[in-house]
Amino acid sequence: VESGGAAGAGSGLDLLADPVIDFAQFGEVSLEKLSRINKISAANLHRNWVKIPHITLFDDADITDMDAFRKANKQAALDQGVKLTPLAFIVKAVAKALSDFARINSSLSADGESLVIKKYINIGVAVDTPAGLMVPVIKDADKKGVYQIAKDIIDFATRAREGKLTGKD
C-alpha cells in the first residue's frame, strides 16, 4: 500500500505539515544557528519521537513545605479571591525551570537552520470543558507570583467551561 510519502521520510504516518509561526508575536525572541551535529540530531530525534512509543514516568516529590505554605496562606489567599492549589506552584516551578534552561523554551525555525529562543515564558494549562479539552495560556508566567498564577488558572478554567475563552487566551 502506497502512502504517497517520500521513502524513508516517515511515509505512511500522514503527518500534518508544521505550521509556520512567528513566535515574535508573543514576545521577544532570538535566533541561534544550529551546528551540523544539532541538525543531524534534530532530524533523527524527531523521527524517533514520532515513531517510538512514549512512556510516562511517575515519581514521588516531597511537597511538605509547599503544602504547609499553602495551608498557612489559605485565608490570605481566599481574602484575595484566590484558591491556592498545587497547580499554581507547579506552573511557577516550570516557569523557573524554563527560565534557567532557555534552550528548552525554544522551537526549531521553519527552515530547520536555527533555534528560536523565546525570551518569554508562556505556559498552557489544560482545562476539561463540556466541549472538550482546551489549553489556555498563562502569559509571562515567570513574572507572576503564585497568587496571580492561581487567579489566572481560576479565570481561565471558569471562562473555558462557560465557552468564553477568546483566541488570544
Coordinates of C-alpha atoms in Angstrom, one line a residue:
V1 CA 0.0 0.0 0.0
E2 CA 1.5 3.3 -1.1
S3 CA 1.0 6.3 1.2
G4 CA 2.3 9.0 -1.2
G5 CA 5.1 10.0 1.2
A6 CA 8.7 10.1 0.4
A7 CA 10.6 6.8 1.1
G8 CA 12.4 6.9 4.4
A9 CA 10.8 10.2 5.4
G10 CA 8.1 8.8 7.7
S11 CA 5.9 7.6 4.9
G12 CA 2.6 6.2 6.0
L13 CA 2.4 8.5 9.0
D14 CA 0.2 11.1 7.3
L15 CA 1.6 13.9 9.5
L16 CA 0.3 17.4 9.0
A17 CA 2.8 19.9 7.8
D18 CA 4.4 22.1 10.5
P19 CA 2.7 25.5 10.7
V20 CA 5.0 28.5 10.2
I21 CA 4.6 30.5 13.4
D22 CA 6.1 34.0 14.0
F23 CA 7.0 33.4 17.7
A24 CA 7.9 37.1 18.0
Q25 CA 4.2 38.0 18.0
F26 CA 4.1 36.5 21.6
G27 CA 7.3 38.3 22.9
E28 CA 11.0 38.8 22.4
V29 CA 12.9 36.0 20.7
S30 CA 16.5 35.5 19.4
L31 CA 17.9 33.1 16.8
E32 CA 20.7 30.6 17.5
K33 CA 22.2 28.9 14.4
L34 CA 22.3 25.1 14.7
S35 CA 25.5 23.3 14.4
R36 CA 25.8 20.5 11.9
I37 CA 25.5 17.9 14.7
N38 CA 22.4 19.7 16.0
K39 CA 20.8 19.5 12.6
I40 CA 21.6 15.8 12.2
S41 CA 20.4 15.0 15.7
A42 CA 17.2 17.0 15.3
A43 CA 16.1 15.1 12.3
N44 CA 16.8 11.7 14.0
L45 CA 15.3 12.7 17.3
H46 CA 12.2 14.0 15.6
R47 CA 11.8 10.8 13.6
N48 CA 12.2 8.7 16.7
W49 CA 9.7 11.0 18.7
V50 CA 7.1 10.3 16.0
K51 CA 7.7 6.5 15.6
I52 CA 8.7 5.2 19.1
P53 CA 6.0 4.7 21.7
H54 CA 6.2 7.1 24.6
I55 CA 6.3 6.3 28.3
T56 CA 5.1 8.2 31.3
L57 CA 7.3 8.5 34.3
F58 CA 5.8 8.7 37.8
D59 CA 7.9 9.8 40.7
D60 CA 7.4 10.9 44.2
A61 CA 8.0 14.5 45.3
D62 CA 8.2 15.9 48.8
I63 CA 5.7 18.8 48.8
T64 CA 5.6 19.1 52.6
D65 CA 6.9 22.6 52.6
M66 CA 4.7 23.8 49.7
D67 CA 1.6 22.3 51.3
A68 CA 2.5 23.9 54.7
F69 CA 2.9 27.3 52.9
R70 CA -0.4 26.7 51.0
K71 CA -2.3 25.9 54.2
A72 CA -0.7 28.8 56.2
N73 CA -1.8 31.2 53.5
K74 CA -5.2 29.7 52.8
Q75 CA -7.2 32.5 54.4
A76 CA -5.0 35.3 53.0
A77 CA -5.5 33.8 49.5
L78 CA -9.2 33.5 50.0
D79 CA -9.4 37.1 51.1
Q80 CA -7.9 38.0 47.7
G81 CA -10.4 35.7 45.9
V82 CA -7.8 33.0 45.2
K83 CA -7.8 29.3 46.0
L84 CA -4.1 28.2 46.1
T85 CA -3.8 24.8 44.6
P86 CA -0.7 22.8 43.9
L87 CA -1.1 23.6 40.1
A88 CA -0.2 27.2 40.7
F89 CA 3.1 26.1 42.3
I90 CA 3.8 23.6 39.5
V91 CA 3.3 26.3 36.9
K92 CA 5.7 28.6 38.9
A93 CA 8.3 25.8 39.1
V94 CA 8.0 25.0 35.4
A95 CA 8.4 28.7 34.6
K96 CA 11.6 28.8 36.8
A97 CA 13.0 25.7 35.0
L98 CA 12.3 27.3 31.6
S99 CA 14.0 30.5 32.7
D100 CA 17.0 28.6 33.9
F101 CA 17.3 26.4 30.8
A102 CA 16.4 28.7 27.9
R103 CA 17.1 26.1 25.1
I104 CA 14.2 24.1 26.4
N105 CA 11.9 27.1 25.8
S106 CA 12.7 27.1 22.1
S107 CA 11.4 25.9 18.7
L108 CA 13.1 24.9 15.5
S109 CA 12.8 27.6 12.8
A110 CA 10.7 26.8 9.8
D111 CA 13.8 26.3 7.7
G112 CA 15.4 24.0 10.2
E113 CA 18.6 26.1 10.4
S114 CA 18.1 27.8 13.8
L115 CA 16.5 27.6 17.2
V116 CA 14.1 30.3 18.0
I117 CA 14.9 31.0 21.7
K118 CA 11.9 32.5 23.3
K119 CA 12.6 35.2 25.9
Y120 CA 9.1 35.0 27.2
I121 CA 7.6 32.1 29.2
N122 CA 4.0 31.3 28.5
I123 CA 2.6 28.0 29.9
G124 CA -0.5 26.3 28.7
V125 CA -2.8 24.7 31.3
A126 CA -5.3 22.0 30.2
V127 CA -8.9 22.6 31.2
D128 CA -11.6 19.9 30.8
T129 CA -14.8 21.5 29.4
P130 CA -18.1 20.2 28.2
A131 CA -16.9 21.0 24.7
G132 CA -13.6 19.1 25.1
L133 CA -10.1 19.8 26.2
M134 CA -8.9 23.5 26.0
V135 CA -5.5 24.8 26.8
P136 CA -5.5 28.5 27.7
V137 CA -2.1 30.1 28.2
I138 CA -0.7 31.8 31.2
K139 CA 1.4 34.5 29.7
D140 CA 4.6 35.7 31.3
A141 CA 4.3 33.0 34.0
D142 CA 7.9 33.7 35.1
K143 CA 7.0 37.3 36.1
K144 CA 4.0 36.3 38.1
G145 CA 3.7 35.1 41.7
V146 CA 1.7 32.1 42.7
Y147 CA -1.3 34.2 43.7
Q148 CA -1.6 35.8 40.3
I149 CA -1.0 32.4 38.6
A150 CA -3.8 30.9 40.7
K151 CA -6.1 33.8 39.7
D152 CA -5.3 33.2 36.1
I153 CA -6.0 29.5 36.4
I154 CA -9.3 30.1 38.1
D155 CA -10.3 32.7 35.5
F156 CA -9.3 30.6 32.5
A157 CA -11.0 27.5 33.9
T158 CA -14.2 29.4 34.5
R159 CA -14.3 31.0 31.1
A160 CA -13.3 27.8 29.4
R161 CA -16.2 25.9 30.9
E162 CA -18.5 28.7 30.0
G163 CA -17.3 28.8 26.4
K164 CA -16.0 32.4 26.8
L165 CA -12.3 31.9 26.0
T166 CA -11.0 34.0 23.1
G167 CA -8.3 33.1 20.6
K168 CA -5.8 35.3 22.5
D169 CA -6.4 33.1 25.5

